[in-house]
mmCIF file of C-alpha atoms in Angstrom:
data_model
loop_
_atom_site.group_PDB
_atom_site.id
_atom_site.type_symbol
_atom_site.label_atom_id
_atom_site.label_comp_id
_atom_site.label_asym_id
_atom_site.label_seq_id
_atom_site.Cartn_x
_atom_site.Cartn_y
_atom_site.Cartn_z
ATOM 1 C CA MET U 1 26.543 3.132 14.810
ATOM 2 C CA LYS U 2 23.060 2.126 15.956
ATOM 3 C CA LYS U 3 21.956 1.777 12.328
ATOM 4 C CA LEU U 4 24.860 -0.531 11.466
ATOM 5 C CA GLY U 5 24.123 -2.630 14.537
ATOM 6 C CA LEU U 6 20.511 -3.029 13.468
ATOM 7 C CA VAL U 7 21.441 -3.932 9.881
ATOM 8 C CA PHE U 8 23.978 -6.566 10.907
ATOM 9 C CA GLY U 9 21.553 -7.957 13.487
ATOM 10 C CA LEU U 10 18.950 -8.557 10.776
ATOM 11 C CA ILE U 11 21.591 -10.053 8.492
ATOM 12 C CA PHE U 12 22.557 -12.548 11.187
ATOM 13 C CA LEU U 13 18.899 -13.600 11.374
ATOM 14 C CA PHE U 14 19.101 -14.391 7.661
ATOM 15 C CA PHE U 15 22.407 -16.210 7.229
ATOM 16 C CA PRO U 16 22.082 -19.069 9.783
ATOM 17 C CA CYS U 17 19.427 -20.526 7.492
ATOM 18 C CA LEU U 18 21.896 -20.853 4.610
ATOM 19 C CA SER U 19 23.259 -24.181 5.815
ATOM 20 C CA PHE U 20 20.040 -26.055 5.030
ATOM 21 C CA ALA U 21 18.083 -23.847 2.612
ATOM 22 C CA SER U 22 17.946 -23.397 -1.143
ATOM 23 C CA VAL U 23 19.612 -20.035 -1.717
ATOM 24 C CA SER U 24 19.775 -17.756 -4.741
ATOM 25 C CA GLY U 25 21.447 -14.393 -5.034
ATOM 26 C CA GLU U 26 22.337 -11.575 -7.379
ATOM 27 C CA ILE U 27 24.862 -8.744 -7.184
ATOM 28 C CA ASN U 28 24.666 -5.682 -9.432
ATOM 29 C CA SER U 29 27.555 -3.246 -9.613
ATOM 30 C CA SER U 30 27.706 0.004 -11.566
ATOM 31 C CA SER U 31 29.554 3.318 -11.694
ATOM 32 C CA THR U 32 28.422 6.728 -12.927
ATOM 33 C CA TYR U 33 30.638 9.642 -13.879
ATOM 34 C CA TYR U 34 29.345 13.186 -13.228
ATOM 35 C CA ASN U 35 30.705 16.374 -14.741
ATOM 36 C CA VAL U 36 29.118 19.508 -13.267
ATOM 37 C CA GLY U 37 29.465 22.887 -14.973
ATOM 38 C CA GLY U 38 28.225 26.381 -14.236
ATOM 39 C CA LYS U 39 27.907 27.438 -10.597
ATOM 40 C CA THR U 40 29.319 24.306 -9.054
ATOM 41 C CA GLU U 41 28.942 25.745 -5.551
ATOM 42 C CA ASN U 42 25.173 25.130 -5.865
ATOM 43 C CA SER U 43 25.692 21.409 -6.465
ATOM 44 C CA PHE U 44 26.342 18.749 -3.839
ATOM 45 C CA TYR U 45 28.583 17.035 -6.430
ATOM 46 C CA GLU U 46 32.207 17.783 -7.008
ATOM 47 C CA PRO U 47 32.924 19.336 -10.433
ATOM 48 C CA GLU U 48 34.077 15.867 -11.475
ATOM 49 C CA SER U 49 33.190 12.706 -9.583
ATOM 50 C CA LEU U 50 32.814 8.963 -10.072
ATOM 51 C CA GLU U 51 30.026 7.421 -7.986
ATOM 52 C CA TYR U 52 29.525 3.712 -7.304
ATOM 53 C CA LEU U 53 26.405 1.608 -6.729
ATOM 54 C CA TRP U 54 26.275 -1.936 -5.350
ATOM 55 C CA GLU U 55 22.969 -3.789 -5.024
ATOM 56 C CA MET U 56 22.768 -7.275 -3.502
ATOM 57 C CA PHE U 57 19.703 -9.556 -3.490
ATOM 58 C CA PHE U 58 19.478 -12.821 -1.554
ATOM 59 C CA ASN U 59 16.553 -15.258 -1.428
ATOM 60 C CA LEU U 60 16.140 -18.577 0.316
ATOM 61 C CA GLU U 61 13.400 -21.189 0.390
ATOM 62 C CA GLU U 62 13.223 -24.561 2.094
ATOM 63 C CA GLU U 63 10.809 -27.046 3.637
ATOM 64 C CA ILE U 64 11.296 -27.445 7.395
ATOM 65 C CA PHE U 65 9.605 -29.321 10.221
ATOM 66 C CA GLY U 66 7.677 -31.572 7.887
ATOM 67 C CA ASN U 67 4.980 -29.580 6.101
ATOM 68 C CA TRP U 68 6.238 -26.061 6.930
ATOM 69 C CA ARG U 69 7.950 -23.879 4.338
ATOM 70 C CA LEU U 70 10.496 -21.181 5.078
ATOM 71 C CA ARG U 71 10.955 -18.217 2.721
ATOM 72 C CA SER U 72 13.200 -15.236 3.268
ATOM 73 C CA SER U 73 14.541 -12.315 1.262
ATOM 74 C CA LEU U 74 17.209 -9.693 1.884
ATOM 75 C CA ASP U 75 17.985 -6.694 -0.369
ATOM 76 C CA LEU U 76 21.003 -4.478 0.370
ATOM 77 C CA ARG U 77 22.343 -1.323 -1.262
ATOM 78 C CA ALA U 78 25.659 0.503 -0.950
ATOM 79 C CA THR U 79 26.331 3.739 -2.847
ATOM 80 C CA ASP U 80 27.872 7.172 -2.641
ATOM 81 C CA ASP U 81 25.531 8.502 -5.368
ATOM 82 C CA ARG U 82 23.169 10.902 -3.622
ATOM 83 C CA LEU U 83 20.770 10.854 -6.580
ATOM 84 C CA VAL U 84 20.177 7.163 -5.843
ATOM 85 C CA ASP U 85 20.175 7.110 -2.034
ATOM 86 C CA PRO U 86 20.960 9.734 0.616
ATOM 87 C CA GLN U 87 22.636 7.021 2.724
ATOM 88 C CA ASP U 88 25.870 5.164 2.047
ATOM 89 C CA PHE U 89 24.432 1.806 3.088
ATOM 90 C CA SER U 90 20.802 0.719 3.429
ATOM 91 C CA MET U 91 18.652 -2.370 3.765
ATOM 92 C CA GLU U 92 15.918 -2.064 1.145
ATOM 93 C CA ARG U 93 13.871 -5.129 2.056
ATOM 94 C CA PHE U 94 13.898 -7.973 4.544
ATOM 95 C CA PHE U 95 11.366 -10.601 5.549
ATOM 96 C CA VAL U 96 11.131 -14.120 6.964
ATOM 97 C CA GLU U 97 7.978 -16.162 6.355
ATOM 98 C CA PHE U 98 6.871 -19.506 7.773
ATOM 99 C CA SER U 99 3.832 -21.088 6.143
ATOM 100 C CA ASN U 100 1.962 -24.331 5.753
ATOM 101 C CA ARG U 101 -1.300 -25.265 4.100
ATOM 102 C CA GLY U 102 -3.549 -23.407 6.541
ATOM 103 C CA SER U 103 -1.488 -20.684 8.212
ATOM 104 C CA SER U 104 1.415 -18.290 7.727
ATOM 105 C CA PHE U 105 3.628 -15.987 9.801
ATOM 106 C CA THR U 106 5.620 -13.139 8.263
ATOM 107 C CA LEU U 107 8.157 -10.958 10.055
ATOM 108 C CA GLY U 108 9.609 -7.970 8.198
ATOM 109 C CA ASP U 109 8.424 -6.248 5.020
ATOM 110 C CA PHE U 110 5.017 -7.146 3.652
ATOM 111 C CA ALA U 111 2.133 -5.607 1.718
ATOM 112 C CA VAL U 112 -1.437 -5.891 2.963
ATOM 113 C CA ASN U 113 -4.688 -5.017 1.201
ATOM 114 C CA PHE U 114 -7.751 -5.700 3.332
ATOM 115 C CA SER U 115 -9.933 -3.165 1.526
ATOM 116 C CA SER U 116 -9.825 0.340 0.067
ATOM 117 C CA PHE U 117 -11.141 2.023 3.219
ATOM 118 C CA THR U 118 -9.234 0.034 5.856
ATOM 119 C CA VAL U 119 -5.698 -1.365 5.800
ATOM 120 C CA ASN U 120 -4.070 -0.966 2.390
ATOM 121 C CA ASN U 121 -0.381 -0.381 3.093
ATOM 122 C CA SER U 122 3.183 -1.604 2.846
ATOM 123 C CA LEU U 123 4.417 -2.205 6.387
ATOM 124 C CA LYS U 124 7.349 -3.401 8.428
ATOM 125 C CA GLY U 125 6.133 -5.609 11.226
ATOM 126 C CA LEU U 126 4.246 -8.857 11.760
ATOM 127 C CA LYS U 127 1.548 -10.518 9.673
ATOM 128 C CA THR U 128 -0.229 -13.766 10.464
ATOM 129 C CA SER U 129 -3.148 -15.642 8.917
ATOM 130 C CA PHE U 130 -5.133 -18.774 9.752
ATOM 131 C CA ASP U 131 -7.657 -20.807 7.785
ATOM 132 C CA PHE U 132 -10.665 -22.175 9.671
ATOM 133 C CA GLY U 133 -11.955 -24.867 7.393
ATOM 134 C CA GLU U 134 -12.124 -24.328 3.655
ATOM 135 C CA ASN U 135 -14.135 -21.092 3.542
ATOM 136 C CA LEU U 136 -13.136 -18.936 6.539
ATOM 137 C CA LYS U 137 -9.831 -17.058 6.897
ATOM 138 C CA PHE U 138 -8.541 -14.753 9.643
ATOM 139 C CA THR U 139 -5.667 -12.294 9.085
ATOM 140 C CA ALA U 140 -3.990 -9.931 11.563
ATOM 141 C CA VAL U 141 -1.261 -7.351 10.931
ATOM 142 C CA ALA U 142 0.701 -4.899 13.060
ATOM 143 C CA GLY U 143 3.567 -2.681 11.981
ATOM 144 C CA ALA U 144 4.867 0.734 11.001
ATOM 145 C CA ASN U 145 5.139 2.471 7.638
ATOM 146 C CA PHE U 146 8.665 3.905 7.802
ATOM 147 C CA TYR U 147 10.765 3.546 4.656
ATOM 148 C CA LEU U 148 14.026 1.841 5.682
ATOM 149 C CA TRP U 149 14.982 -0.523 8.485
ATOM 150 C CA GLU U 150 17.690 1.887 9.593
ATOM 151 C CA ASP U 151 14.962 4.440 10.336
ATOM 152 C CA LEU U 152 14.186 2.463 13.493
ATOM 153 C CA CYS U 153 17.251 4.112 15.004
ATOM 154 C CA GLU U 154 16.583 7.539 13.531
ATOM 155 C CA GLU U 155 16.420 10.477 15.914
ATOM 156 C CA ARG U 156 13.776 13.154 15.500
ATOM 157 C CA THR U 157 14.788 16.151 13.340
ATOM 158 C CA ASP U 158 12.830 18.916 11.598
ATOM 159 C CA ASP U 159 12.841 17.067 8.267
ATOM 160 C CA THR U 160 12.080 13.612 9.672
ATOM 161 C CA GLN U 161 9.243 11.844 7.892
ATOM 162 C CA LEU U 162 6.070 11.141 9.832
ATOM 163 C CA ARG U 163 6.010 7.688 11.402
ATOM 164 C CA GLN U 164 2.687 5.909 11.798
ATOM 165 C CA TYR U 165 1.773 2.665 13.532
ATOM 166 C CA ILE U 166 -0.895 0.563 11.836
ATOM 167 C CA GLY U 167 -2.822 -2.497 12.929
ATOM 168 C CA GLY U 168 -5.655 -4.423 11.373
ATOM 169 C CA LEU U 169 -7.852 -7.518 11.399
ATOM 170 C CA ARG U 170 -9.801 -9.173 8.601
ATOM 171 C CA LEU U 171 -12.260 -12.060 8.734
ATOM 172 C CA GLU U 172 -13.053 -13.328 5.241
ATOM 173 C CA GLN U 173 -15.802 -15.749 4.306
ATOM 174 C CA THR U 174 -15.596 -17.404 0.894
ATOM 175 C CA LEU U 175 -19.000 -17.708 -0.747
ATOM 176 C CA GLY U 176 -18.299 -20.749 -2.851
ATOM 177 C CA SER U 177 -17.365 -19.899 -6.420
ATOM 178 C CA ILE U 178 -19.213 -16.567 -6.559
ATOM 179 C CA GLY U 179 -16.922 -14.436 -4.345
ATOM 180 C CA ASN U 180 -16.276 -13.476 -0.737
ATOM 181 C CA LEU U 181 -17.473 -11.340 2.157
ATOM 182 C CA GLY U 182 -15.047 -9.553 4.481
ATOM 183 C CA LEU U 183 -15.270 -7.842 7.873
ATOM 184 C CA ASN U 184 -12.357 -5.436 8.403
ATOM 185 C CA PHE U 185 -10.903 -3.426 11.257
ATOM 186 C CA GLY U 186 -8.027 -0.958 10.966
ATOM 187 C CA ILE U 187 -6.333 1.556 13.241
ATOM 188 C CA LEU U 188 -3.692 4.180 12.471
ATOM 189 C CA ASP U 189 -1.828 6.138 15.143
ATOM 190 C CA ASP U 190 0.769 8.861 14.571
ATOM 191 C CA ASP U 191 3.994 8.650 16.580
ATOM 192 C CA ASP U 192 3.950 11.852 18.661
ATOM 193 C CA SER U 193 7.744 12.138 18.618
ATOM 194 C CA PHE U 194 7.816 12.180 14.789
ATOM 195 C CA VAL U 195 5.066 14.742 14.212
ATOM 196 C CA SER U 196 6.343 18.091 12.938
ATOM 197 C CA SER U 197 5.762 21.291 14.889
ATOM 198 C CA TYR U 198 3.351 22.425 12.142
ATOM 199 C CA SER U 199 0.863 19.569 12.559
ATOM 200 C CA ASP U 200 -0.873 17.519 15.245
ATOM 201 C CA PRO U 201 -0.775 13.772 15.982
ATOM 202 C CA GLN U 202 -3.840 12.020 14.589
ATOM 203 C CA ARG U 203 -5.602 8.719 15.123
ATOM 204 C CA THR U 204 -8.004 6.907 12.803
ATOM 205 C CA THR U 205 -10.110 3.829 13.483
ATOM 206 C CA VAL U 206 -12.141 2.225 10.683
ATOM 207 C CA VAL U 207 -14.563 -0.705 10.527
ATOM 208 C CA SER U 208 -15.895 -1.881 7.178
ATOM 209 C CA LEU U 209 -17.821 -4.618 5.428
ATOM 210 C CA ASP U 210 -16.831 -5.438 1.843
ATOM 211 C CA THR U 211 -17.719 -7.986 -0.787
ATOM 212 C CA ARG U 212 -16.506 -9.141 -4.187
ATOM 213 C CA LEU U 213 -18.916 -11.148 -6.303
ATOM 214 C CA ASN U 214 -18.904 -12.811 -9.707
ATOM 215 C CA LEU U 215 -22.471 -13.457 -10.834
ATOM 216 C CA PHE U 216 -23.677 -15.121 -14.015
ATOM 217 C CA ARG U 217 -20.008 -15.476 -15.032
ATOM 218 C CA ASP U 218 -19.862 -12.058 -16.744
ATOM 219 C CA LEU U 219 -21.125 -9.740 -13.973
ATOM 220 C CA ASN U 220 -18.581 -8.576 -11.373
ATOM 221 C CA ILE U 221 -19.578 -6.538 -8.319
ATOM 222 C CA GLU U 222 -17.368 -4.943 -5.683
ATOM 223 C CA ALA U 223 -18.777 -2.949 -2.756
ATOM 224 C CA GLU U 224 -17.724 -1.631 0.646
ATOM 225 C CA PHE U 225 -19.345 0.316 3.464
ATOM 226 C CA ALA U 226 -17.125 1.785 6.199
ATOM 227 C CA ILE U 227 -17.451 3.847 9.373
ATOM 228 C CA SER U 228 -14.486 5.817 10.714
ATOM 229 C CA TRP U 229 -13.695 7.518 14.003
ATOM 230 C CA TYR U 230 -11.223 10.335 13.348
ATOM 231 C CA ASP U 231 -9.267 12.148 16.074
ATOM 232 C CA LYS U 232 -7.607 15.184 14.519
ATOM 233 C CA ASN U 233 -5.414 16.007 17.536
ATOM 234 C CA THR U 234 -4.760 13.292 20.123
ATOM 235 C CA ASP U 235 -2.838 15.761 22.306
ATOM 236 C CA SER U 236 -5.896 17.949 22.848
ATOM 237 C CA LYS U 237 -8.871 16.882 24.953
ATOM 238 C CA ASP U 238 -10.859 19.786 23.517
ATOM 239 C CA THR U 239 -10.823 18.321 19.990
ATOM 240 C CA PRO U 240 -13.798 15.955 19.627
ATOM 241 C CA ARG U 241 -13.516 12.670 17.792
ATOM 242 C CA LYS U 242 -15.544 12.801 14.585
ATOM 243 C CA THR U 243 -17.482 9.958 13.017
ATOM 244 C CA ASP U 244 -18.394 9.625 9.349
ATOM 245 C CA HIS U 245 -18.866 6.968 6.720
ATOM 246 C CA GLY U 246 -17.616 5.968 3.295
ATOM 247 C CA LEU U 247 -19.309 3.976 0.561
ATOM 248 C CA ARG U 248 -18.138 2.600 -2.759
ATOM 249 C CA PHE U 249 -19.766 0.385 -5.381
ATOM 250 C CA LEU U 250 -18.260 -0.928 -8.627
ATOM 251 C CA ALA U 251 -19.770 -3.195 -11.263
ATOM 252 C CA ASP U 252 -18.817 -4.386 -14.722
ATOM 253 C CA TYR U 253 -20.575 -6.585 -17.240
ATOM 254 C CA ARG U 254 -19.621 -7.971 -20.645
ATOM 255 C CA ILE U 255 -22.067 -9.033 -23.313
ATOM 256 C CA GLY U 256 -20.788 -9.792 -26.793
ATOM 257 C CA ARG U 257 -18.793 -6.848 -28.132
ATOM 258 C CA PHE U 258 -19.938 -4.527 -25.329
ATOM 259 C CA PHE U 259 -18.313 -4.009 -21.934
ATOM 260 C CA PHE U 260 -20.074 -1.859 -19.323
ATOM 261 C CA ARG U 261 -18.431 -0.492 -16.178
ATOM 262 C CA GLY U 262 -19.867 1.863 -13.586
ATOM 263 C CA GLY U 263 -19.449 2.916 -10.007
ATOM 264 C CA PHE U 264 -20.254 5.243 -7.170
ATOM 265 C CA GLU U 265 -18.026 6.453 -4.333
ATOM 266 C CA ARG U 266 -18.724 8.723 -1.394
ATOM 267 C CA GLU U 267 -16.505 9.839 1.505
ATOM 268 C CA GLY U 268 -17.959 12.181 4.125
ATOM 269 C CA SER U 269 -16.256 15.403 5.174
ATOM 270 C CA ASN U 270 -14.948 13.756 8.377
ATOM 271 C CA PHE U 271 -14.247 10.315 6.939
ATOM 272 C CA SER U 272 -10.673 9.037 7.171
ATOM 273 C CA SER U 273 -9.158 5.763 5.978
ATOM 274 C CA VAL U 274 -6.167 3.867 7.318
ATOM 275 C CA GLY U 275 -4.675 3.386 3.847
ATOM 276 C CA GLY U 276 -4.820 7.099 3.093
ATOM 277 C CA PHE U 277 -6.017 6.696 -0.508
ATOM 278 C CA THR U 278 -9.346 8.458 -0.092
ATOM 279 C CA THR U 279 -10.511 12.073 -0.361
ATOM 280 C CA GLN U 280 -12.623 13.664 2.345
ATOM 281 C CA ASP U 281 -15.850 15.429 1.390
ATOM 282 C CA PHE U 282 -16.069 13.814 -2.043
ATOM 283 C CA GLU U 283 -18.747 12.064 -4.076
ATOM 284 C CA GLU U 284 -18.278 10.620 -7.571
ATOM 285 C CA PHE U 285 -20.312 8.696 -10.104
ATOM 286 C CA PHE U 286 -18.771 7.248 -13.261
ATOM 287 C CA GLN U 287 -19.753 5.024 -16.157
ATOM 288 C CA GLU U 288 -17.856 3.585 -19.073
ATOM 289 C CA ILE U 289 -18.770 1.668 -22.218
ATOM 290 C CA GLU U 290 -16.247 -0.192 -24.387
ATOM 291 C CA ILE U 291 -17.223 -1.434 -27.833
ATOM 292 C CA ASP U 292 -15.098 -3.848 -29.855
ATOM 293 C CA LEU U 293 -15.656 -2.397 -33.324
ATOM 294 C CA PHE U 294 -13.443 -4.731 -35.301
ATOM 295 C CA LYS U 295 -10.763 -7.269 -34.529
ATOM 296 C CA ASP U 296 -8.098 -4.682 -33.715
ATOM 297 C CA SER U 297 -10.087 -1.578 -32.805
ATOM 298 C CA ARG U 298 -11.988 -0.455 -29.726
ATOM 299 C CA LEU U 299 -14.158 2.551 -28.880
ATOM 300 C CA ARG U 300 -14.457 3.742 -25.281
ATOM 301 C CA LEU U 301 -17.027 6.259 -24.008
ATOM 302 C CA THR U 302 -16.655 7.591 -20.455
ATOM 303 C CA TYR U 303 -18.498 9.963 -18.173
ATOM 304 C CA ARG U 304 -17.546 11.139 -14.665
ATOM 305 C CA GLN U 305 -19.384 13.458 -12.333
ATOM 306 C CA ASN U 306 -18.207 14.507 -8.865
ATOM 307 C CA ARG U 307 -18.877 17.136 -6.226
ATOM 308 C CA ASP U 308 -17.855 18.220 -2.726
ATOM 309 C CA ASN U 309 -19.595 20.098 0.120
ATOM 310 C CA LEU U 310 -21.644 17.033 1.012
ATOM 311 C CA ASP U 311 -22.726 18.376 4.401
ATOM 312 C CA LYS U 312 -23.435 21.912 3.057
ATOM 313 C CA HIS U 313 -21.011 23.543 5.513
ATOM 314 C CA LYS U 314 -19.002 25.318 2.807
ATOM 315 C CA ALA U 315 -20.031 28.556 1.147
ATOM 316 C CA THR U 316 -19.586 27.068 -2.330
ATOM 317 C CA THR U 317 -19.923 23.660 -3.951
ATOM 318 C CA THR U 318 -17.577 22.429 -6.665
ATOM 319 C CA ARG U 319 -19.125 20.203 -9.325
ATOM 320 C CA GLN U 320 -17.265 18.627 -12.205
ATOM 321 C CA ARG U 321 -18.536 16.715 -15.233
ATOM 322 C CA SER U 322 -16.049 14.948 -17.492
ATOM 323 C CA PRO U 323 -17.277 13.155 -20.623
ATOM 324 C CA GLY U 324 -14.627 11.460 -22.740
ATOM 325 C CA ILE U 325 -14.075 9.379 -25.847
ATOM 326 C CA ASN U 326 -11.169 7.136 -26.796
ATOM 327 C CA LEU U 327 -10.493 5.169 -29.972
ATOM 328 C CA THR U 328 -7.826 2.467 -30.027
ATOM 329 C CA PHE U 329 -6.793 0.587 -33.142
ATOM 330 C CA LYS U 330 -3.811 -1.373 -34.422
ATOM 331 C CA PRO U 331 -3.301 -0.693 -38.124
ATOM 332 C CA PHE U 332 -0.161 -2.838 -38.307
ATOM 333 C CA ARG U 333 -0.178 -6.312 -36.840
#
């Protein structure tokens, strides 16, 4: 009942705009017949069943209050096919965005990518950004990473997915036509009430400086240095907060038929990112060369080398070297 109330409440936020906005929509309907043989008692399907699926997509866009633009989107799904969705009715996506030339406000679903080591997530919450002049931009986000809007009303059970609250700030300076420089802050906090009995609530705070540069037209550089403060168990005062750093550097360069790409990445044994796409205690170096042999053929040579045990606290160190070769050609064109 709480879930339905939440869904209809969000729908009512969407539909009052229809009287003055440009609206588009799409409805997809399908049915699937299942015939289950063998030991049917092991299946959650009936021996014979016909399952339905309805998907509805609504979008609106309109200029309001002079130079402001309103955009909104609502995706709904109704089904009794458990292979598609464990719930009969769900709201897949919802957002409302107000924007003008120098600022924007988004409420609902949004994706944010500050940097690899800080905030790099899909969230449900609030996002806002402001431009200060032509070259300086400030962005702030706050939200949670649960899957569906109905999960806001979900009660804690043994199989409940972990819920995390994420916030972040980014100040980005554009460096003319050659690239940008960004200062990032991110924080991730586990919801204690949604942590399983087999794990502990954790908190991660990360600060990083990153840059993306395009030099001499054909040379691209991307780099980031980050420091994290990682609390492995926020419920225990005896567990110390650990600090470590992460570093990554990527570069590519094209000259004639040759394309060179290389990089280095290092995450300390106690380093933790907000986005969660990094590996602790890991260091890797890679390089790649692509050669355009003929009009429709390409040769690629690669080499990767990585290792762990960066702080020498483990009894053994794992090292891996991976050379590779790839030939691509199109004989028929």
